[in-house]
Amino acid sequence: MWVECFENDARFDGADVEVLVEQLLSHVRASHNVSYSDDEVRTWARNFADASLREDGAVVRLPSVGPVEVHPVTEDRIDDWLMLFDRDAFPDNPDWGSCYCLHPHTGDAPERPWRDVRAEMIERLRAGATVGYLAYAGGRVVGWVNASFRSSYAKYDGIDPEGPAPDTVVGVSCFVIAPPYRRHGVSSALLDHVVADGATRGARYVEGYPRRTPDGKDSTSFCGPRSMFEGREFTPVEEHEWFTLVRRPV
């Protein structure tokens, strides 16, 4: 297993997770002035180290993927959702292996053990507090989109205060695509399904939050490119520091 500093300036490999955790903490304290407590750094390092073993899916992009099917995450598809997040979503980026797409709902919060985050998201999916869709190719789950109502997102609380009520707007907060299936239109297929399904969910609008200054990296493209939204008649509503709010009626 291994752990890498969040500033990408040091990496530690080994078989003992607690040794790696303390090596990382020592490096952070010696090299970086950050506000995270020791416990937060340790939790982050343990999450990273666990993910470096657990996320063992393929990383090489496929030349083609064939037809893509999209289905909502119902109770009988939670195991598929777990397969994606437990193993296939982030083998190239263990730093995100503990996210399980909870961040839009909580906003910036202290680092938690990944098993706790995983358990909370399972309960949210079962209760309908988080709504999302899975993409399949060749019978395998390859992607996810979080398309919950904006009223459930602490991360986007307070945006466009003069706009539509948050519980009438589906917010497309995150796309997660397994590395071999990226740049094959999987996110587009997911977005198309979210838009098509909006009216049946009682939504009036669908909106997205594409990054304002994309850098071309997969790890920072999780909100989807602005061009993908514009190609589906989403229009800009507000500019924020890191993202543009775009929206269309269902």
XYZ file of N, CA and C in Angstrom:
750
model
N 0.851 -1.181 0.000
C 0.000 0.000 0.000
C 0.887 1.232 0.000
N 0.262 2.387 -0.269
C 1.027 3.617 -0.308
C 0.128 4.801 0.026
N 0.764 5.920 0.351
C 0.054 7.153 0.606
C 0.892 8.300 0.055
N 0.215 9.262 -0.532
C 0.887 10.407 -1.136
C 0.366 11.683 -0.504
N 1.237 12.636 -0.248
C 0.842 13.906 0.330
C -0.137 14.625 -0.594
N -1.076 15.350 -0.006
C -2.062 16.072 -0.805
C -1.447 17.185 -1.633
N -0.189 17.547 -1.366
C 0.533 18.505 -2.207
C 1.368 17.796 -3.270
N 1.248 16.486 -3.344
C 1.940 15.669 -4.356
C 3.458 15.822 -4.323
N 4.012 16.068 -3.140
C 5.459 16.256 -3.055
C 6.155 15.167 -2.250
N 5.412 14.143 -1.825
C 6.038 13.035 -1.084
C 5.131 11.824 -1.168
N 5.756 10.662 -1.285
C 5.025 9.393 -1.310
C 5.720 8.411 -0.383
N 4.891 7.606 0.326
C 5.425 6.616 1.247
C 4.760 5.275 0.949
N 5.584 4.231 0.807
C 5.104 2.881 0.515
C 5.455 1.962 1.676
N 4.602 0.961 1.902
C 4.901 -0.003 2.947
C 3.733 -0.924 3.223
N 3.924 -1.860 4.145
C 2.894 -2.848 4.466
C 2.154 -2.536 5.756
N 2.656 -1.581 6.553
C 2.044 -1.245 7.839
C 1.371 0.117 7.708
N 0.040 0.138 7.773
C -0.687 1.381 7.538
C -0.350 2.436 8.579
N -0.157 2.047 9.833
C 0.114 3.043 10.865
C 1.494 3.679 10.696
N 2.451 2.915 10.185
C 3.760 3.495 9.881
C 3.621 4.536 8.775
N 2.856 4.214 7.728
C 2.637 5.161 6.634
C 1.934 6.420 7.133
N 0.955 6.231 8.010
C 0.212 7.371 8.541
C 1.142 8.329 9.279
N 1.998 7.801 10.112
C 2.891 8.659 10.884
C 3.958 9.296 9.996
N 4.417 8.580 8.960
C 5.367 9.178 8.021
C 4.732 10.359 7.292
N 3.499 10.176 6.877
C 2.807 11.247 6.177
C 2.587 12.440 7.106
N 2.149 12.174 8.342
C 1.925 13.256 9.291
C 3.216 14.027 9.550
N 4.312 13.342 9.744
C 5.594 14.013 9.979
C 5.973 14.893 8.795
N 5.748 14.386 7.586
C 6.052 15.185 6.396
C 5.192 16.442 6.331
N 3.900 16.273 6.576
C 2.988 17.421 6.498
C 3.385 18.492 7.503
N 3.677 18.096 8.716
C 4.043 19.077 9.742
C 5.384 19.752 9.432
N 6.290 19.034 8.794
C 7.600 19.616 8.478
C 7.572 20.484 7.221
N 6.629 20.197 6.307
C 6.694 20.832 4.986
C 5.553 21.772 4.647
N 4.434 21.676 5.388
C 3.257 22.449 4.997
C 2.597 23.105 6.202
N 2.128 24.305 5.981
C 1.387 25.029 7.018
C -0.104 24.897 6.708
N -0.738 23.911 7.305
C -2.150 23.641 7.052
C -2.914 23.640 8.367
N -4.216 23.869 8.279
C -5.029 23.987 9.492
C -5.582 22.658 9.976
N -5.361 21.572 9.226
C -5.896 20.277 9.632
C -5.255 19.806 10.925
N -6.071 19.237 11.799
C -5.541 18.663 13.033
C -4.776 17.377 12.729
N -3.998 16.913 13.693
C -3.275 15.659 13.516
C -4.251 14.510 13.242
N -5.366 14.490 13.960
C -6.337 13.413 13.765
C -6.912 13.437 12.350
N -7.175 14.635 11.823
C -7.695 14.724 10.463
C -6.673 14.221 9.444
N -5.417 14.601 9.622
C -4.374 14.143 8.700
C -4.232 12.626 8.780
N -4.272 12.099 9.985
C -4.169 10.645 10.138
C -5.347 9.928 9.469
N -6.552 10.446 9.656
C -7.717 9.816 9.039
C -7.605 9.868 7.523
N -7.211 11.017 7.004
C -7.034 11.142 5.556
C -5.997 10.139 5.050
N -4.885 9.997 5.769
C -3.828 9.080 5.343
C -4.303 7.631 5.396
N -5.050 7.268 6.434
C -5.583 5.892 6.506
C -6.549 5.632 5.350
N -7.402 6.608 5.065
C -8.337 6.441 3.949
C -7.592 6.239 2.635
N -6.554 7.037 2.431
C -5.768 6.929 1.191
C -5.101 5.556 1.122
N -4.458 5.135 2.199
C -3.746 3.859 2.198
C -4.702 2.695 1.952
N -5.863 2.717 2.610
C -6.860 1.662 2.375
C -7.286 1.635 0.919
N -7.539 2.824 0.354
C -7.992 2.887 -1.031
C -6.924 2.416 -2.012
N -5.655 2.607 -1.656
C -4.588 2.179 -2.561
C -4.560 0.668 -2.730
N -5.121 -0.061 -1.759
C -5.268 -1.515 -1.871
C -6.635 -1.904 -2.431
N -7.670 -1.245 -1.923
C -9.054 -1.636 -2.236
C -9.445 -1.285 -3.667
N -9.009 -0.125 -4.132
C -9.343 0.306 -5.496
C -8.391 -0.386 -6.472
N -8.811 -1.557 -6.937
C -7.916 -2.370 -7.762
C -8.437 -2.568 -9.180
N -9.351 -1.704 -9.625
C -9.878 -1.813 -10.975
C -8.859 -1.408 -12.024
N -9.231 -1.617 -13.282
C -8.346 -1.288 -14.396
C -8.205 0.224 -14.543
N -7.084 0.649 -15.093
C -6.834 2.077 -15.300
C -6.615 2.442 -16.760
N -6.398 1.457 -17.633
C -6.100 1.738 -19.039
C -7.397 1.999 -19.797
N -7.449 3.118 -20.489
C -8.647 3.491 -21.238
C -8.871 2.533 -22.401
N -10.116 2.076 -22.538
C -10.481 1.172 -23.622
C -10.629 1.939 -24.936
N -10.350 1.283 -26.065
C -10.523 1.975 -27.350
C -11.979 2.235 -27.690
N -12.896 1.401 -27.199
C -14.329 1.589 -27.410
C -15.066 0.837 -26.307
N -16.321 1.216 -26.053
C -17.049 0.606 -24.940
C -18.406 0.046 -25.344
N -18.878 0.289 -26.563
C -20.172 -0.233 -26.981
C -21.316 0.562 -26.391
N -22.549 0.057 -26.502
C -23.724 0.783 -26.010
C -23.675 0.974 -24.497
N -24.224 2.095 -24.041
C -24.288 2.417 -22.622
C -25.753 2.435 -22.190
N -26.061 1.713 -21.114
C -27.396 1.725 -20.531
C -27.354 2.480 -19.203
N -28.452 3.159 -18.877
C -28.516 3.945 -17.646
C -29.742 3.525 -16.848
N -29.546 3.338 -15.533
C -30.644 2.939 -14.650
C -30.550 3.707 -13.339
N -31.677 4.072 -12.734
C -31.642 4.708 -11.412
C -31.143 3.730 -10.360
N -30.540 4.273 -9.306
C -30.043 3.422 -8.233
C -31.205 3.093 -7.300
N -31.771 1.939 -7.495
C -32.799 1.402 -6.616
C -32.139 0.435 -5.631
N -32.928 -0.082 -4.709
C -32.395 -0.976 -3.672
C -31.605 -2.135 -4.276
N -32.102 -2.694 -5.375
C -31.439 -3.860 -5.953
C -30.191 -3.503 -6.751
N -29.880 -2.214 -6.864
C -28.661 -1.813 -7.579
C -27.610 -1.207 -6.644
N -27.866 -1.194 -5.356
C -26.878 -0.629 -4.434
C -25.589 -1.435 -4.450
N -25.668 -2.744 -4.604
C -24.446 -3.549 -4.683
C -23.615 -3.166 -5.907
N -24.276 -2.850 -7.019
C -23.544 -2.383 -8.199
C -22.862 -1.047 -7.904
N -23.602 -0.159 -7.237
C -23.033 1.134 -6.869
C -21.805 0.945 -5.981
N -21.885 0.003 -5.039
C -20.747 -0.269 -4.164
C -19.566 -0.846 -4.932
N -19.840 -1.712 -5.895
C -18.758 -2.260 -6.703
C -17.979 -1.144 -7.396
N -18.713 -0.168 -7.926
C -18.049 0.955 -8.591
C -17.188 1.730 -7.608
N -17.759 2.147 -6.484
C -17.029 3.000 -5.555
C -15.991 2.241 -4.744
N -16.257 0.988 -4.422
C -15.299 0.215 -3.618
C -14.036 -0.140 -4.390
N -14.166 -0.387 -5.701
C -13.037 -0.982 -6.419
C -12.662 -0.287 -7.727
N -13.639 0.175 -8.502
C -13.358 0.560 -9.882
C -13.274 2.054 -10.137
N -13.779 2.891 -9.220
C -13.892 4.310 -9.523
C -12.560 5.050 -9.502
N -11.696 4.748 -8.516
C -10.519 5.587 -8.306
C -9.204 4.826 -8.184
N -8.960 3.796 -8.976
C -7.662 3.133 -8.867
C -6.502 4.037 -9.267
N -6.792 5.087 -10.026
C -5.763 6.043 -10.432
C -5.683 7.247 -9.497
N -6.549 7.306 -8.484
C -6.599 8.477 -7.611
C -7.122 8.081 -6.229
N -6.329 7.327 -5.439
C -6.812 6.849 -4.134
C -7.223 7.965 -3.183
N -6.753 9.174 -3.431
C -7.142 10.310 -2.600
C -8.663 10.441 -2.515
N -9.369 10.058 -3.588
C -10.823 10.201 -3.630
C -11.548 8.901 -3.300
N -10.812 7.877 -2.913
C -11.428 6.584 -2.657
C -12.375 6.551 -1.482
N -12.352 7.597 -0.652
C -13.240 7.643 0.515
C -14.428 8.571 0.312
N -14.623 9.113 -0.887
C -15.641 10.158 -1.065
C -17.064 9.598 -1.088
N -17.289 8.532 -1.862
C -18.612 7.925 -2.008
C -19.694 8.957 -2.349
N -19.278 10.099 -2.879
C -20.172 11.162 -3.356
C -21.026 11.768 -2.241
N -20.535 11.731 -1.013
C -21.263 12.360 0.087
C -20.991 13.860 0.173
N -19.856 14.308 -0.351
C -19.436 15.697 -0.174
C -20.478 16.724 -0.625
N -21.171 16.556 -1.756
C -22.177 17.571 -2.114
C -23.242 17.752 -1.036
N -23.547 16.693 -0.325
C -24.592 16.761 0.694
C -24.110 17.399 1.993
N -22.840 17.268 2.299
C -22.310 17.772 3.573
C -21.517 19.057 3.410
N -21.026 19.348 2.202
C -20.115 20.461 2.036
C -18.776 20.147 2.682
N -17.982 21.179 2.911
C -16.671 20.974 3.526
C -16.848 20.527 4.970
N -16.376 19.351 5.262
C -16.509 18.780 6.599
C -15.221 18.043 6.930
N -14.933 17.833 8.217
C -13.719 17.104 8.588
C -13.677 15.712 7.973
N -12.466 15.252 7.684
C -12.269 13.915 7.123
C -12.809 12.865 8.080
N -13.517 11.880 7.514
C -14.089 10.790 8.309
C -13.587 9.458 7.776
N -13.588 8.409 8.581
C -13.217 7.083 8.064
C -14.123 6.692 6.898
N -13.533 6.111 5.881
C -14.285 5.844 4.664
C -15.444 4.885 4.901
N -15.311 3.976 5.838
C -16.417 3.044 6.102
C -17.642 3.769 6.650
N -17.422 4.828 7.432
C -18.547 5.615 7.947
C -19.241 6.369 6.818
N -18.453 6.950 5.923
C -19.020 7.668 4.776
C -19.808 6.707 3.893
N -19.227 5.554 3.634
C -19.883 4.516 2.822
C -21.228 4.119 3.430
N -21.261 3.883 4.740
C -22.490 3.463 5.400
C -23.554 4.554 5.330
N -23.133 5.808 5.499
C -24.116 6.902 5.438
C -24.725 7.022 4.048
N -23.906 6.856 3.021
C -24.444 6.967 1.665
C -25.377 5.808 1.331
N -25.089 4.623 1.830
C -26.008 3.496 1.611
C -27.379 3.828 2.188
N -27.393 4.381 3.380
C -28.671 4.738 4.007
C -29.356 5.867 3.254
N -28.593 6.809 2.748
C -29.192 7.905 1.974
C -29.836 7.364 0.696
N -29.179 6.444 0.027
C -29.741 5.865 -1.191
C -31.017 5.083 -0.883
N -30.993 4.317 0.187
C -32.172 3.527 0.558
C -33.356 4.426 0.937
N -33.065 5.571 1.563
C -34.125 6.469 2.010
C -34.571 7.440 0.925
N -33.867 7.474 -0.200
C -34.193 8.432 -1.252
C -33.670 9.826 -0.988
N -32.815 9.992 0.030
C -32.235 11.296 0.322
C -31.164 11.668 -0.700
N -30.543 10.680 -1.291
C -29.653 10.850 -2.441
C -30.246 10.078 -3.604
N -30.299 10.738 -4.762
C -30.833 10.105 -5.974
C -29.749 10.142 -7.042
N -29.512 9.006 -7.655
C -28.502 8.958 -8.699
C -28.773 7.857 -9.700
N -27.917 7.791 -10.706
C -28.077 6.845 -11.802
C -26.744 6.162 -12.073
N -26.826 4.900 -12.500
C -25.652 4.128 -12.867
C -25.634 3.885 -14.361
N -24.443 3.930 -14.927
C -24.242 3.592 -16.333
C -23.594 2.222 -16.425
N -24.055 1.431 -17.393
C -23.538 0.085 -17.623
C -23.053 -0.029 -19.065
N -21.965 -0.742 -19.246
C -21.457 -1.064 -20.578
C -21.000 -2.512 -20.563
N -21.479 -3.289 -21.502
C -21.128 -4.702 -21.532
C -21.568 -5.441 -20.287
N -22.658 -5.001 -19.666
C -23.169 -5.635 -18.461
C -22.436 -5.264 -17.186
N -21.481 -4.337 -17.286
C -20.666 -3.949 -16.126
C -20.989 -2.519 -15.739
N -21.078 -2.238 -14.437
C -21.307 -0.864 -14.014
C -20.029 -0.057 -14.213
N -20.160 1.086 -14.895
C -18.968 1.859 -15.279
C -19.054 3.329 -14.884
N -20.221 3.789 -14.424
C -20.315 5.210 -14.095
C -21.501 5.529 -13.216
N -21.460 6.709 -12.632
C -22.480 7.182 -11.691
C -22.650 8.684 -11.849
N -23.861 9.167 -11.640
C -24.105 10.591 -11.506
C -24.990 10.815 -10.290
N -24.614 11.776 -9.456
C -25.458 12.207 -8.339
C -26.397 13.278 -8.891
N -27.689 12.993 -8.881
C -28.689 13.904 -9.438
C -29.814 14.099 -8.424
N -29.446 14.490 -7.238
C -30.404 14.730 -6.165
C -30.999 16.134 -6.308
N -32.066 16.401 -5.601
C -32.588 17.761 -5.571
C -31.597 18.667 -4.852
N -31.471 19.900 -5.349
C -30.493 20.812 -4.760
C -30.769 21.086 -3.283
N -31.994 20.920 -2.850
C -32.328 21.125 -1.437
C -31.571 20.169 -0.523
N -30.997 19.093 -1.080
C -30.241 18.132 -0.266
C -28.746 18.420 -0.259
N -28.302 19.467 -0.991
C -26.878 19.747 -1.132
C -26.448 20.909 -0.235
N -25.729 20.614 0.821
C -25.154 21.695 1.627
C -24.113 22.474 0.826
N -23.440 21.801 -0.085
C -22.389 22.448 -0.873
C -22.925 23.606 -1.699
N -24.175 23.512 -2.142
C -24.745 24.542 -3.013
C -25.862 25.321 -2.326
N -25.893 25.271 -1.027
C -26.901 26.012 -0.275
C -26.697 27.510 -0.481
N -27.776 28.214 -0.822
C -27.702 29.665 -0.937
C -27.396 30.195 -2.316
N -27.082 29.334 -3.294
C -26.828 29.856 -4.632
C -28.136 30.299 -5.278
N -28.049 31.293 -6.169
C -29.200 31.819 -6.909
C -30.407 32.021 -5.986
N -30.288 32.872 -4.966
C -31.365 33.006 -3.984
C -32.682 33.517 -4.559
N -32.628 34.203 -5.702
C -33.862 34.703 -6.322
C -34.423 33.729 -7.357
N -33.797 32.581 -7.496
C -34.205 31.610 -8.502
C -35.265 30.649 -8.001
N -35.456 29.549 -8.710
C -36.480 28.572 -8.316
C -36.167 27.917 -6.981
N -37.202 27.417 -6.327
C -37.036 26.754 -5.041
C -36.112 25.547 -5.190
N -35.171 25.366 -4.246
C -34.220 24.258 -4.366
C -34.860 22.885 -4.484
N -36.056 22.703 -3.917
C -36.692 21.388 -4.003
C -37.433 21.174 -5.315
N -37.283 22.112 -6.264
C -37.831 21.926 -7.607
C -36.725 21.761 -8.650
N -35.467 21.752 -8.175
C -34.322 21.729 -9.087
C -33.482 20.485 -8.839
N -33.292 19.679 -9.864
C -32.353 18.560 -9.790
C -30.957 19.105 -10.057
N -30.053 18.869 -9.121
C -28.682 19.335 -9.276
C -27.757 18.202 -9.662
N -27.099 18.350 -10.794
C -26.158 17.329 -11.278
C -24.798 17.667 -10.676
N -24.510 17.064 -9.527
C -23.350 17.511 -8.754
C -22.067 16.774 -9.087
N -22.128 15.499 -9.412
C -20.909 14.707 -9.604
C -21.110 13.608 -10.640
N -20.103 13.435 -11.476
C -19.989 12.259 -12.328
C -18.781 11.458 -11.862
N -18.936 10.149 -11.766
C -17.813 9.263 -11.441
C -17.786 8.177 -12.516
N -16.711 8.141 -13.290
C -16.585 7.188 -14.391
C -15.318 6.368 -14.180
N -15.411 5.051 -14.263
C -14.239 4.188 -14.134
C -13.231 4.529 -15.233
N -11.936 4.532 -14.921
C -10.921 5.007 -15.876
C -11.008 4.423 -17.286
N -11.231 3.104 -17.470
C -11.249 2.597 -18.853
C -12.397 3.145 -19.694
N -13.401 3.737 -19.061
C -14.613 4.151 -19.762
C -14.739 5.668 -19.881
N -13.707 6.397 -19.464
C -13.741 7.845 -19.569
C -13.551 8.298 -21.014
N -14.177 9.436 -21.342
C -14.093 10.043 -22.676
C -14.693 9.136 -23.752
N -15.723 8.398 -23.349
C -16.486 7.575 -24.288
C -17.969 7.936 -24.282
N -18.323 9.098 -23.738
C -19.711 9.528 -23.745
C -20.556 8.994 -22.613
N -19.938 8.401 -21.597
C -20.715 7.843 -20.489
C -21.390 8.962 -19.691
N -20.669 10.037 -19.413
C -21.272 11.155 -18.692
C -22.423 11.760 -19.483
N -22.267 11.857 -20.789
C -23.345 12.393 -21.626
C -24.591 11.526 -21.551
N -24.397 10.207 -21.567
C -25.543 9.301 -21.458
C -26.229 9.463 -20.107
N -25.448 9.623 -19.053
C -26.022 9.834 -17.728
C -26.801 11.149 -17.671
N -26.211 12.227 -18.191
C -26.884 13.522 -18.164
C -28.176 13.489 -18.968
N -28.156 12.858 -20.129
C -29.372 12.759 -20.938
C -30.488 12.067 -20.162
N -30.135 11.048 -19.395
C -31.145 10.318 -18.634
C -31.688 11.178 -17.489
N -30.825 11.947 -16.855
C -31.272 12.836 -15.786
C -32.283 13.846 -16.326
N -31.970 14.440 -17.472
C -32.880 15.421 -18.072
C -34.205 14.772 -18.454
N -34.128 13.607 -19.087
C -35.349 12.931 -19.527
C -36.223 12.504 -18.359
N -35.602 12.224 -17.215
C -36.316 11.715 -16.054
C -36.818 12.824 -15.130
N -36.426 14.063 -15.411
C -36.724 15.159 -14.496
C -38.202 15.362 -14.241
N -39.002 15.352 -15.285
C -40.433 15.608 -15.125
C -41.105 14.530 -14.289
N -40.704 13.268 -14.472
C -41.335 12.187 -13.707
C -40.992 12.281 -12.228
N -39.922 12.999 -11.892
C -39.537 13.191 -10.491
C -40.164 14.449 -9.895
N -40.936 15.181 -10.677
C -41.576 16.386 -10.173
C -40.694 17.612 -10.192
N -39.576 17.547 -10.908
C -38.671 18.687 -10.996
C -39.139 19.668 -12.065
N -38.787 20.927 -11.877
C -39.046 21.947 -12.892
C -37.794 22.257 -13.703
N -36.643 22.065 -13.085
C -35.379 22.399 -13.740
C -34.329 21.337 -13.428
N -33.330 21.283 -14.290
C -32.107 20.522 -14.030
C -30.953 21.500 -14.160
N -30.005 21.443 -13.237
C -28.871 22.357 -13.308
C -27.561 21.610 -13.060
N -26.472 22.234 -13.481
C -25.143 21.662 -13.288
C -24.179 22.719 -12.802
N -22.966 22.274 -12.451
C -21.989 23.148 -11.812
C -20.598 22.935 -12.427
N -20.471 23.074 -13.757
C -19.164 22.805 -14.375
C -18.095 23.785 -13.904
N -16.895 23.267 -13.815
C -15.743 24.051 -13.365
C -15.485 25.219 -14.316
N -15.155 26.387 -13.756
C -14.944 27.581 -14.588
C -13.664 27.495 -15.410
N -12.611 26.960 -14.820
C -11.324 26.906 -15.507
C -10.838 25.463 -15.541
N -11.363 24.658 -16.456
C -10.939 23.248 -16.518
C -9.462 23.139 -16.846
N -8.830 22.132 -16.227
C -7.398 21.929 -16.465
C -7.112 20.670 -17.265
N -8.169 19.985 -17.712
C -7.985 18.802 -18.535
C -7.728 17.531 -17.766
N -7.627 17.606 -16.441
C -7.354 16.420 -15.638
C -8.652 15.695 -15.306
N -8.613 14.363 -15.353
C -9.791 13.581 -14.981
C -10.202 13.849 -13.537
N -9.213 14.041 -12.665
C -9.510 14.176 -11.240
C -10.249 15.460 -10.901
N -10.226 16.447 -11.778
C -10.928 17.709 -11.507
C -12.103 17.925 -12.457
N -12.486 16.880 -13.186
C -13.565 17.009 -14.169
C -14.853 16.357 -13.686
N -14.966 16.153 -12.378
C -16.093 15.373 -11.868
C -17.436 16.080 -12.006
N -17.447 17.387 -12.221
C -18.724 18.087 -12.424
C -19.172 18.074 -13.878
N -18.341 17.554 -14.765
C -18.675 17.531 -16.183
C -18.260 18.821 -16.866
N -17.895 18.750 -18.153
C -17.477 19.954 -18.880
C -18.658 20.850 -19.219
N -18.405 22.137 -19.251
C -19.470 23.088 -19.593
C -20.036 22.815 -20.975
N -19.184 22.407 -21.902
C -19.654 22.141 -23.272
C -20.717 21.053 -23.313
N -20.619 20.066 -22.423
C -21.609 18.997 -22.385
C -22.983 19.552 -21.997
N -22.991 20.469 -21.041
C -24.252 21.075 -20.630
C -24.786 22.017 -21.707
N -23.910 22.830 -22.281
C -24.352 23.767 -23.309
C -24.916 23.049 -24.519
N -24.372 21.867 -24.836
C -24.889 21.087 -25.952
C -26.267 20.524 -25.706
N -26.745 20.643 -24.467
C -28.082 20.160 -24.089
C -28.959 21.314 -23.598
N -28.652 22.506 -24.081
C -29.474 23.700 -23.875
C -29.508 24.181 -22.428
N -28.458 23.884 -21.677
C -28.292 24.522 -20.388
C -27.720 25.919 -20.620
N -28.199 26.907 -19.894
C -27.712 28.270 -20.045
C -27.110 28.760 -18.736
N -26.104 29.645 -18.804
C -25.475 30.162 -17.582
C -26.444 30.997 -16.763
N -26.356 30.840 -15.445
C -27.201 31.589 -14.514
C -26.358 32.460 -13.599
N -25.324 31.877 -13.009
C -24.454 32.601 -12.075
C -23.019 32.123 -12.239
N -22.090 33.044 -12.052
C -20.679 32.697 -11.996
C -20.227 32.691 -10.541
N -19.593 31.610 -10.118
C -19.034 31.510 -8.784
C -17.515 31.361 -8.902
N -16.832 31.337 -7.773
C -15.375 31.322 -7.817
C -14.839 30.133 -8.600
N -15.406 28.946 -8.352
C -14.868 27.735 -8.951
C -15.757 27.133 -10.028
N -17.006 27.547 -10.130
C -17.924 26.914 -11.062
C -18.904 27.915 -11.648
N -19.519 27.508 -12.754
C -20.609 28.251 -13.357
C -21.901 27.483 -13.126
N -22.921 28.158 -12.606
C -24.230 27.538 -12.463
C -24.930 27.610 -13.807
N -25.282 26.432 -14.353
C -26.011 26.354 -15.631
C -27.318 25.606 -15.395
N -28.356 25.964 -16.171
C -29.676 25.400 -15.873
C -30.518 25.328 -17.146
N -31.454 24.388 -17.155
C -32.451 24.287 -18.216
C -33.755 23.758 -17.620
N -34.896 24.090 -18.237
C -36.153 23.491 -17.786
C -36.212 22.025 -18.182
N -37.010 21.268 -17.435
C -37.140 19.842 -17.786
C -38.029 19.723 -19.019
